[in-house]
mmCIF file of C-alpha atoms in Angstrom:
data_model
loop_
_atom_site.group_PDB
_atom_site.id
_atom_site.type_symbol
_atom_site.label_atom_id
_atom_site.label_comp_id
_atom_site.label_asym_id
_atom_site.label_seq_id
_atom_site.Cartn_x
_atom_site.Cartn_y
_atom_site.Cartn_z
ATOM 1 C CA MET D 139 0.000 0.000 0.000
ATOM 2 C CA ASN D 140 1.175 3.554 -0.624
ATOM 3 C CA MET D 141 1.559 6.240 2.058
ATOM 4 C CA LYS D 142 -1.877 7.717 1.515
ATOM 5 C CA GLU D 143 -3.602 4.335 1.711
ATOM 6 C CA ARG D 144 -1.624 3.391 4.829
ATOM 7 C CA PHE D 145 -2.456 6.638 6.612
ATOM 8 C CA LEU D 146 -6.178 6.524 5.824
ATOM 9 C CA LYS D 147 -6.376 2.908 6.984
ATOM 10 C CA ALA D 148 -4.435 3.674 10.150
ATOM 11 C CA LEU D 149 -6.773 6.560 10.991
ATOM 12 C CA LYS D 150 -9.706 4.166 10.805
ATOM 13 C CA GLY D 151 -7.961 1.578 12.949
ATOM 14 C CA GLU D 152 -7.630 -0.870 10.071
ATOM 15 C CA GLU D 153 -4.656 -3.191 9.693
ATOM 16 C CA VAL D 154 -1.547 -1.702 8.083
ATOM 17 C CA ASP D 155 1.878 -3.086 7.270
ATOM 18 C CA LYS D 156 3.548 -0.481 9.501
ATOM 19 C CA VAL D 157 2.516 2.561 11.500
ATOM 20 C CA PRO D 158 2.616 5.772 9.411
ATOM 21 C CA VAL D 159 5.056 8.464 10.517
ATOM 22 C CA LEU D 160 4.182 12.083 9.750
ATOM 23 C CA SER D 161 2.900 15.252 11.384
ATOM 24 C CA VAL D 162 -0.784 16.079 11.713
ATOM 25 C CA THR D 163 0.215 19.417 13.260
ATOM 26 C CA GLN D 164 2.384 22.323 12.024
ATOM 27 C CA THR D 165 5.275 21.071 9.837
ATOM 28 C CA ALA D 166 7.294 24.069 8.618
ATOM 29 C CA ILE D 167 10.835 24.517 9.931
ATOM 30 C CA VAL D 168 13.416 27.175 9.138
ATOM 31 C CA GLU D 169 15.815 24.633 7.627
ATOM 32 C CA LEU D 170 13.162 23.700 5.044
ATOM 33 C CA MET D 171 12.359 27.359 4.411
ATOM 34 C CA ASP D 172 16.018 27.928 3.540
ATOM 35 C CA LYS D 173 16.176 24.860 1.278
ATOM 36 C CA THR D 174 13.019 25.721 -0.646
ATOM 37 C CA GLY D 175 13.175 29.508 -0.712
ATOM 38 C CA ALA D 176 9.633 29.429 0.659
ATOM 39 C CA ALA D 177 9.817 31.173 4.016
ATOM 40 C CA TRP D 178 7.393 32.618 6.517
ATOM 41 C CA PRO D 179 5.667 35.015 6.526
ATOM 42 C CA GLU D 180 5.344 34.956 2.716
ATOM 43 C CA ALA D 181 4.507 31.235 2.692
ATOM 44 C CA HIS D 182 1.380 31.944 4.731
ATOM 45 C CA SER D 183 -0.166 33.879 1.836
ATOM 46 C CA ASP D 184 1.541 32.691 -1.362
ATOM 47 C CA ALA D 185 -0.037 29.441 -2.568
ATOM 48 C CA GLN D 186 3.023 28.165 -4.419
ATOM 49 C CA LYS D 187 5.376 28.858 -1.527
ATOM 50 C CA MET D 188 2.897 27.313 0.902
ATOM 51 C CA ALA D 189 2.812 24.156 -1.204
ATOM 52 C CA ASP D 190 6.582 24.046 -1.757
ATOM 53 C CA LEU D 191 7.246 24.307 1.971
ATOM 54 C CA ALA D 192 4.682 21.630 2.804
ATOM 55 C CA LEU D 193 6.065 19.240 0.211
ATOM 56 C CA ALA D 194 9.584 19.612 1.628
ATOM 57 C CA SER D 195 8.649 17.857 4.872
ATOM 58 C CA TYR D 196 8.112 14.767 2.693
ATOM 59 C CA THR D 197 10.901 15.167 0.151
ATOM 60 C CA GLU D 198 13.601 16.389 2.547
ATOM 61 C CA CYS D 199 12.655 14.792 5.888
ATOM 62 C CA GLY D 200 10.789 11.684 4.795
ATOM 63 C CA LEU D 201 7.556 12.415 6.672
ATOM 64 C CA GLU D 202 4.797 10.379 5.051
ATOM 65 C CA GLY D 203 2.380 13.227 4.536
ATOM 66 C CA VAL D 204 2.200 16.891 3.565
ATOM 67 C CA ARG D 205 0.299 19.479 5.590
ATOM 68 C CA ALA D 206 -0.737 23.104 5.060
ATOM 69 C CA PRO D 207 -1.231 25.832 6.157
ATOM 70 C CA TYR D 208 1.003 26.661 9.131
ATOM 71 C CA CYS D 209 -1.136 28.561 11.637
ATOM 72 C CA LEU D 210 -4.545 28.730 13.312
ATOM 73 C CA THR D 211 -5.534 32.181 12.051
ATOM 74 C CA VAL D 212 -6.726 31.715 8.460
ATOM 75 C CA LEU D 213 -10.428 31.340 9.211
ATOM 76 C CA ALA D 214 -10.271 33.837 12.077
ATOM 77 C CA GLU D 215 -8.811 36.468 9.745
ATOM 78 C CA ALA D 216 -11.432 35.746 7.079
ATOM 79 C CA MET D 217 -14.123 36.366 9.704
ATOM 80 C CA GLY D 218 -12.823 39.747 10.803
ATOM 81 C CA CYS D 219 -9.936 39.207 13.221
ATOM 82 C CA GLU D 220 -6.800 41.264 12.790
ATOM 83 C CA VAL D 221 -3.678 39.129 12.457
ATOM 84 C CA ASN D 222 0.018 39.801 12.959
ATOM 85 C CA MET D 223 1.708 37.655 10.299
ATOM 86 C CA GLY D 224 4.733 36.845 12.441
ATOM 87 C CA THR D 225 8.296 36.283 11.281
ATOM 88 C CA LYS D 226 10.424 33.555 9.755
ATOM 89 C CA ASN D 227 10.316 31.561 12.979
ATOM 90 C CA ARG D 228 7.155 32.881 14.639
ATOM 91 C CA GLN D 229 3.641 31.930 13.575
ATOM 92 C CA PRO D 230 0.853 34.431 12.887
ATOM 93 C CA SER D 231 -1.312 35.440 15.839
ATOM 94 C CA VAL D 232 -4.640 37.182 16.324
ATOM 95 C CA THR D 233 -4.220 40.737 17.622
ATOM 96 C CA ASP D 234 -7.753 42.150 17.537
ATOM 97 C CA HIS D 235 -11.238 40.711 17.716
ATOM 98 C CA PRO D 236 -14.479 41.699 15.940
ATOM 99 C CA TYR D 237 -16.985 40.765 18.680
ATOM 100 C CA PRO D 238 -15.585 41.572 22.139
ATOM 101 C CA LYS D 239 -18.754 43.423 23.182
ATOM 102 C CA GLY D 240 -21.236 40.659 22.506
ATOM 103 C CA VAL D 241 -23.013 38.561 19.922
ATOM 104 C CA ASP D 242 -25.791 40.929 18.797
ATOM 105 C CA ASP D 243 -23.902 41.913 15.641
ATOM 106 C CA LEU D 244 -22.635 38.476 14.586
ATOM 107 C CA LYS D 245 -22.622 38.303 10.808
ATOM 108 C CA MET D 246 -21.143 35.625 8.569
ATOM 109 C CA PRO D 247 -19.021 37.239 5.840
ATOM 110 C CA GLU D 248 -20.486 37.056 2.369
ATOM 111 C CA ASN D 249 -18.526 34.672 0.180
ATOM 112 C CA LEU D 250 -16.568 33.426 3.181
ATOM 113 C CA LEU D 251 -14.403 31.140 1.064
ATOM 114 C CA GLU D 252 -13.126 34.115 -0.933
ATOM 115 C CA GLN D 253 -11.969 36.083 2.095
ATOM 116 C CA GLY D 254 -8.406 36.646 3.287
ATOM 117 C CA ARG D 255 -5.966 33.786 2.773
ATOM 118 C CA ILE D 256 -8.595 31.103 2.199
ATOM 119 C CA PRO D 257 -8.187 31.186 -1.616
ATOM 120 C CA ALA D 258 -4.402 30.794 -1.250
ATOM 121 C CA VAL D 259 -4.822 27.822 1.098
ATOM 122 C CA ARG D 260 -7.253 26.131 -1.268
ATOM 123 C CA GLU D 261 -4.928 26.716 -4.203
ATOM 124 C CA ALA D 262 -1.966 25.306 -2.246
ATOM 125 C CA LEU D 263 -3.919 22.152 -1.419
ATOM 126 C CA GLY D 264 -4.711 21.731 -5.108
ATOM 127 C CA ILE D 265 -1.019 22.029 -5.958
ATOM 128 C CA LEU D 266 -0.151 19.456 -3.294
ATOM 129 C CA LYS D 267 -2.812 17.066 -4.552
ATOM 130 C CA GLU D 268 -1.319 17.269 -8.038
ATOM 131 C CA LYS D 269 2.295 16.980 -6.830
ATOM 132 C CA THR D 270 1.608 13.923 -4.663
ATOM 133 C CA ALA D 271 -0.496 12.172 -7.343
ATOM 134 C CA GLY D 272 -2.563 10.260 -4.819
ATOM 135 C CA GLU D 273 0.504 8.575 -3.296
ATOM 136 C CA VAL D 274 1.068 10.783 -0.235
ATOM 137 C CA PRO D 275 -1.710 12.063 2.057
ATOM 138 C CA VAL D 276 -2.548 15.755 1.881
ATOM 139 C CA ILE D 277 -3.530 17.068 5.311
ATOM 140 C CA ALA D 278 -5.248 20.422 5.756
ATOM 141 C CA GLY D 279 -4.945 22.162 9.105
ATOM 142 C CA MET D 280 -7.469 24.580 10.583
ATOM 143 C CA GLU D 281 -8.534 26.024 13.913
ATOM 144 C CA GLY D 282 -11.393 24.315 15.683
ATOM 145 C CA PRO D 283 -14.692 25.991 16.597
ATOM 146 C CA VAL D 284 -13.773 26.606 20.247
ATOM 147 C CA THR D 285 -10.547 28.399 19.359
ATOM 148 C CA LEU D 286 -12.233 30.309 16.546
ATOM 149 C CA ALA D 287 -14.974 31.480 18.915
ATOM 150 C CA SER D 288 -12.365 32.678 21.409
ATOM 151 C CA ASP D 289 -10.567 34.586 18.636
ATOM 152 C CA LEU D 290 -13.770 36.294 17.540
ATOM 153 C CA ALA D 291 -14.642 37.422 21.080
ATOM 154 C CA SER D 292 -11.141 37.456 22.678
ATOM 155 C CA VAL D 293 -10.078 34.689 25.023
ATOM 156 C CA LYS D 294 -10.774 36.879 28.067
ATOM 157 C CA LYS D 295 -14.370 37.620 27.051
ATOM 158 C CA PHE D 296 -14.945 34.051 25.861
ATOM 159 C CA MET D 297 -13.892 32.674 29.240
ATOM 160 C CA LYS D 298 -16.017 35.257 31.025
ATOM 161 C CA TRP D 299 -19.086 34.440 28.918
ATOM 162 C CA SER D 300 -18.674 30.739 29.707
ATOM 163 C CA ILE D 301 -19.513 31.599 33.312
ATOM 164 C CA LYS D 302 -21.552 34.802 33.257
ATOM 165 C CA LYS D 303 -23.213 34.811 29.822
ATOM 166 C CA PRO D 304 -23.878 31.178 28.886
ATOM 167 C CA GLU D 305 -26.304 32.127 26.087
ATOM 168 C CA ASP D 306 -23.706 34.357 24.393
ATOM 169 C CA PHE D 307 -21.116 31.626 24.928
ATOM 170 C CA GLN D 308 -23.301 29.065 23.155
ATOM 171 C CA THR D 309 -24.258 31.506 20.385
ATOM 172 C CA ILE D 310 -20.693 32.317 19.383
ATOM 173 C CA LEU D 311 -19.724 28.639 19.546
ATOM 174 C CA ASP D 312 -22.571 27.711 17.178
ATOM 175 C CA PHE D 313 -21.671 30.615 14.869
ATOM 176 C CA SER D 314 -18.047 29.467 14.762
ATOM 177 C CA CYS D 315 -19.051 25.857 14.216
ATOM 178 C CA ASP D 316 -21.066 26.776 11.127
ATOM 179 C CA ALA D 317 -18.061 28.596 9.655
ATOM 180 C CA CYS D 318 -15.737 25.693 10.486
ATOM 181 C CA ILE D 319 -18.005 23.217 8.699
ATOM 182 C CA GLU D 320 -18.085 25.329 5.548
ATOM 183 C CA TYR D 321 -14.322 25.861 5.575
ATOM 184 C CA ALA D 322 -13.431 22.225 6.324
ATOM 185 C CA ASN D 323 -15.570 20.954 3.465
ATOM 186 C CA ALA D 324 -13.957 23.505 1.153
ATOM 187 C CA LEU D 325 -10.506 22.215 2.177
ATOM 188 C CA LEU D 326 -11.551 18.680 1.250
ATOM 189 C CA ASP D 327 -12.956 19.892 -2.067
ATOM 190 C CA ALA D 328 -9.673 21.687 -2.763
ATOM 191 C CA GLY D 329 -7.596 18.515 -2.457
ATOM 192 C CA ALA D 330 -7.160 17.587 1.203
ATOM 193 C CA ASP D 331 -7.531 13.926 2.127
ATOM 194 C CA VAL D 332 -7.841 14.634 5.851
ATOM 195 C CA VAL D 333 -8.587 17.725 7.953
ATOM 196 C CA SER D 334 -6.552 18.131 11.142
ATOM 197 C CA VAL D 335 -8.193 20.367 13.732
ATOM 198 C CA PRO D 336 -6.106 21.755 16.589
ATOM 199 C CA ASP D 337 -8.481 23.338 19.110
ATOM 200 C CA PRO D 338 -6.164 24.525 21.887
ATOM 201 C CA VAL D 339 -8.726 26.641 23.748
ATOM 202 C CA ALA D 340 -10.698 23.455 24.452
ATOM 203 C CA SER D 341 -7.808 22.302 26.657
ATOM 204 C CA PRO D 342 -8.399 21.454 30.329
ATOM 205 C CA ASP D 343 -5.794 24.166 30.951
ATOM 206 C CA LEU D 344 -8.467 26.706 29.960
ATOM 207 C CA MET D 345 -11.887 25.053 30.065
ATOM 208 C CA SER D 346 -13.156 22.716 32.761
ATOM 209 C CA PRO D 347 -13.830 19.072 31.874
ATOM 210 C CA ASP D 348 -17.457 19.670 32.858
ATOM 211 C CA THR D 349 -17.729 22.513 30.330
ATOM 212 C CA PHE D 350 -16.084 20.338 27.707
ATOM 213 C CA ASP D 351 -18.528 17.521 28.331
ATOM 214 C CA LYS D 352 -21.727 19.563 28.478
ATOM 215 C CA ILE D 353 -21.066 22.371 25.977
ATOM 216 C CA LEU D 354 -17.930 21.910 23.880
ATOM 217 C CA LYS D 355 -18.389 18.231 23.056
ATOM 218 C CA PRO D 356 -21.804 18.751 21.387
ATOM 219 C CA VAL D 357 -20.332 21.575 19.294
ATOM 220 C CA LEU D 358 -17.407 19.400 18.211
ATOM 221 C CA GLN D 359 -19.802 16.555 17.403
ATOM 222 C CA LYS D 360 -21.890 18.873 15.238
ATOM 223 C CA PHE D 361 -18.717 20.022 13.490
ATOM 224 C CA ALA D 362 -17.476 16.494 12.824
ATOM 225 C CA ASP D 363 -20.893 15.339 11.643
ATOM 226 C CA GLY D 364 -21.100 18.239 9.197
ATOM 227 C CA VAL D 365 -17.791 17.504 7.447
ATOM 228 C CA LYS D 366 -17.710 14.986 4.615
ATOM 229 C CA GLY D 367 -14.224 13.555 5.145
ATOM 230 C CA PRO D 368 -11.953 12.149 7.863
ATOM 231 C CA MET D 369 -10.830 14.488 10.633
ATOM 232 C CA ILE D 370 -8.345 14.498 13.498
ATOM 233 C CA LEU D 371 -8.978 16.420 16.725
ATOM 234 C CA HIS D 372 -5.951 17.854 18.523
ATOM 235 C CA VAL D 373 -6.267 19.453 21.958
ATOM 236 C CA CYS D 374 -3.159 20.804 23.670
ATOM 237 C CA GLY D 375 -1.947 19.973 27.157
ATOM 238 C CA ASP D 376 -2.646 17.002 29.399
ATOM 239 C CA VAL D 377 -6.021 15.914 28.057
ATOM 240 C CA SER D 378 -6.259 12.888 30.366
ATOM 241 C CA PRO D 379 -9.347 14.344 32.132
ATOM 242 C CA ILE D 380 -11.209 14.741 28.823
ATOM 243 C CA LEU D 381 -9.728 11.858 26.843
ATOM 244 C CA GLU D 382 -12.917 9.808 26.791
ATOM 245 C CA MET D 383 -14.956 12.898 25.918
ATOM 246 C CA MET D 384 -12.634 13.644 22.986
ATOM 247 C CA ALA D 385 -13.164 10.073 21.814
ATOM 248 C CA ASP D 386 -16.909 10.777 21.731
ATOM 249 C CA CYS D 387 -16.584 13.853 19.466
ATOM 250 C CA HIS D 388 -17.076 11.807 16.244
ATOM 251 C CA PHE D 389 -13.592 12.459 14.827
ATOM 252 C CA GLU D 390 -11.756 9.504 13.291
ATOM 253 C CA SER D 391 -8.659 10.140 15.382
ATOM 254 C CA ILE D 392 -7.303 12.258 18.207
ATOM 255 C CA SER D 393 -3.841 13.791 18.496
ATOM 256 C CA ILE D 394 -2.252 14.017 21.935
ATOM 257 C CA GLU D 395 0.865 15.516 23.459
ATOM 258 C CA GLU D 396 3.536 13.862 25.572
ATOM 259 C CA LYS D 397 1.803 15.484 28.563
ATOM 260 C CA VAL D 398 -0.503 12.484 28.432
ATOM 261 C CA LYS D 399 2.039 10.353 30.268
ATOM 262 C CA ASP D 400 0.383 6.959 29.836
ATOM 263 C CA LEU D 401 -0.032 6.463 26.083
ATOM 264 C CA ALA D 402 -0.632 2.730 26.468
ATOM 265 C CA GLY D 403 -3.315 3.454 29.054
ATOM 266 C CA ALA D 404 -4.908 6.003 26.744
ATOM 267 C CA LYS D 405 -5.029 3.390 23.979
ATOM 268 C CA THR D 406 -6.695 0.940 26.341
ATOM 269 C CA LYS D 407 -9.196 3.555 27.458
ATOM 270 C CA VAL D 408 -10.372 4.923 24.085
ATOM 271 C CA GLY D 409 -8.892 2.623 21.435
ATOM 272 C CA ASP D 410 -12.250 1.036 20.710
ATOM 273 C CA LYS D 411 -13.645 4.442 19.651
ATOM 274 C CA VAL D 412 -10.806 6.394 18.039
ATOM 275 C CA THR D 413 -7.237 6.007 16.899
ATOM 276 C CA ILE D 414 -4.407 8.033 18.421
ATOM 277 C CA CYS D 415 -1.761 10.198 16.730
ATOM 278 C CA GLY D 416 1.289 11.338 18.686
ATOM 279 C CA ASN D 417 2.951 11.831 20.996
ATOM 280 C CA ILE D 418 6.634 12.705 20.465
ATOM 281 C CA SER D 419 7.418 15.893 22.376
ATOM 282 C CA SER D 420 7.851 18.823 20.024
ATOM 283 C CA PRO D 421 9.820 21.043 22.469
ATOM 284 C CA PHE D 422 11.756 18.498 24.510
ATOM 285 C CA THR D 423 12.522 15.776 21.966
ATOM 286 C CA LEU D 424 12.253 17.061 18.407
ATOM 287 C CA LEU D 425 13.492 20.598 19.079
ATOM 288 C CA SER D 426 16.043 20.131 21.842
ATOM 289 C CA GLY D 427 16.730 16.395 21.930
ATOM 290 C CA ASP D 428 19.325 14.489 19.943
ATOM 291 C CA GLU D 429 18.659 11.754 17.399
ATOM 292 C CA ALA D 430 19.078 9.024 20.025
ATOM 293 C CA LYS D 431 16.332 10.537 22.169
ATOM 294 C CA VAL D 432 14.055 10.939 19.150
ATOM 295 C CA LYS D 433 14.504 7.267 18.303
ATOM 296 C CA ALA D 434 14.023 6.090 21.888
ATOM 297 C CA ASP D 435 10.826 8.118 22.352
ATOM 298 C CA SER D 436 9.508 7.040 18.955
ATOM 299 C CA LYS D 437 10.057 3.340 19.643
ATOM 300 C CA LYS D 438 8.373 3.669 23.036
ATOM 301 C CA ALA D 439 5.319 5.252 21.398
ATOM 302 C CA LEU D 440 5.212 2.365 18.940
ATOM 303 C CA ASP D 441 5.513 -0.103 21.822
ATOM 304 C CA ASP D 442 2.616 1.679 23.532
ATOM 305 C CA GLY D 443 0.403 1.169 20.487
ATOM 306 C CA VAL D 444 0.224 4.575 18.822
ATOM 307 C CA ASP D 445 -1.689 4.396 15.533
ATOM 308 C CA VAL D 446 0.148 7.254 13.803
ATOM 309 C CA LEU D 447 3.655 8.182 14.974
ATOM 310 C CA ALA D 448 3.722 11.967 15.035
ATOM 311 C CA PRO D 449 4.845 15.025 16.962
ATOM 312 C CA GLY D 450 2.662 15.665 19.986
ATOM 313 C CA CYS D 451 2.006 19.239 18.881
ATOM 314 C CA GLY D 452 3.125 21.672 16.172
ATOM 315 C CA ILE D 453 6.772 21.291 15.183
ATOM 316 C CA ALA D 454 8.846 24.225 16.463
ATOM 317 C CA PRO D 455 10.295 26.221 13.521
ATOM 318 C CA ASP D 456 13.868 25.828 14.757
ATOM 319 C CA THR D 457 13.645 22.028 14.925
ATOM 320 C CA PRO D 458 16.508 20.352 12.989
ATOM 321 C CA CYS D 459 15.575 18.320 9.938
ATOM 322 C CA SER D 460 17.825 15.541 11.243
ATOM 323 C CA ASN D 461 15.481 14.938 14.181
ATOM 324 C CA LEU D 462 12.476 14.554 11.895
ATOM 325 C CA LYS D 463 14.486 12.091 9.812
ATOM 326 C CA ALA D 464 15.355 10.237 13.030
ATOM 327 C CA MET D 465 11.655 9.788 13.812
ATOM 328 C CA VAL D 466 11.179 8.148 10.406
ATOM 329 C CA ALA D 467 14.315 6.036 10.868
ATOM 330 C CA ALA D 468 13.055 4.864 14.265
ATOM 331 C CA ARG D 469 9.828 3.606 12.712
ATOM 332 C CA ASP D 470 11.774 1.824 9.964
ATOM 333 C CA GLU D 471 14.126 0.211 12.508
ATOM 334 C CA TYR D 472 11.148 -0.864 14.608
ATOM 335 C CA TYR D 473 9.779 -2.888 11.703
ATOM 336 C CA ALA D 474 13.132 -4.137 10.384
#
């Protein structure tokens, strides 16, 4: 089977010849920017550069998938947020919010899919689909509805509404969910095989497990049910308290960080409902570890039953290419 077939089977929990090794989170690193001439911040807006940089994680590092774009601000910007586009080694970030005062004026942009950088992202996915010729999976990344809602209102107001204005909290979540469904389906139409959805504001670090269970989980279920292709849910931090709830969100797979200490236990707990991607530490192994540590951590994750061997979160831009290659080599050695 080719890389695309292997990955899609692995996401569904079907038998594969070996565990895929790739990143379902941010893939761009400075070393690849220098090799391709496709650097941030230009590669966030230029479709060809976006595609060239994504492809390099496969051609130069051996990761068995290509992923674009490289931030969680594309949809937020299209819906009225102001965005600082960052630097060569710093991702874009939301700097101003269209609805900090409330939800009375919520309005979906006309022709949402033509706003901001969305056309460039869709074009880049089309280029990647053509370049990979159905052999390598094309993964589209996007912010989840919880994070989008917090960007539209501001995290401070969003958190406040969750306690003091529950109706406004639910309204902006539903509004964001509708936009996420439209955008995710457009990404699939443009050439993506899978949509990866980091939703960091859903983390237990910010929202209580009770809020996740009663309010956020139904929104994520609605999102997943409205999208016509396979999706991966990533939530940052130690998601152990919400692991079983994440498994009930109707995504094919979940992506977890190394902060979930017991990967084997997580597999036992939710493996009958979802597959698991992860959980090689992006900051402590891939960025600052050596190749021996990368291999040791990778082989342990394989021992623990991970379904897709991947970084636990977005790859830090200053990560060396050699460490990504070591993750691939570890998988190959494991099956030798």
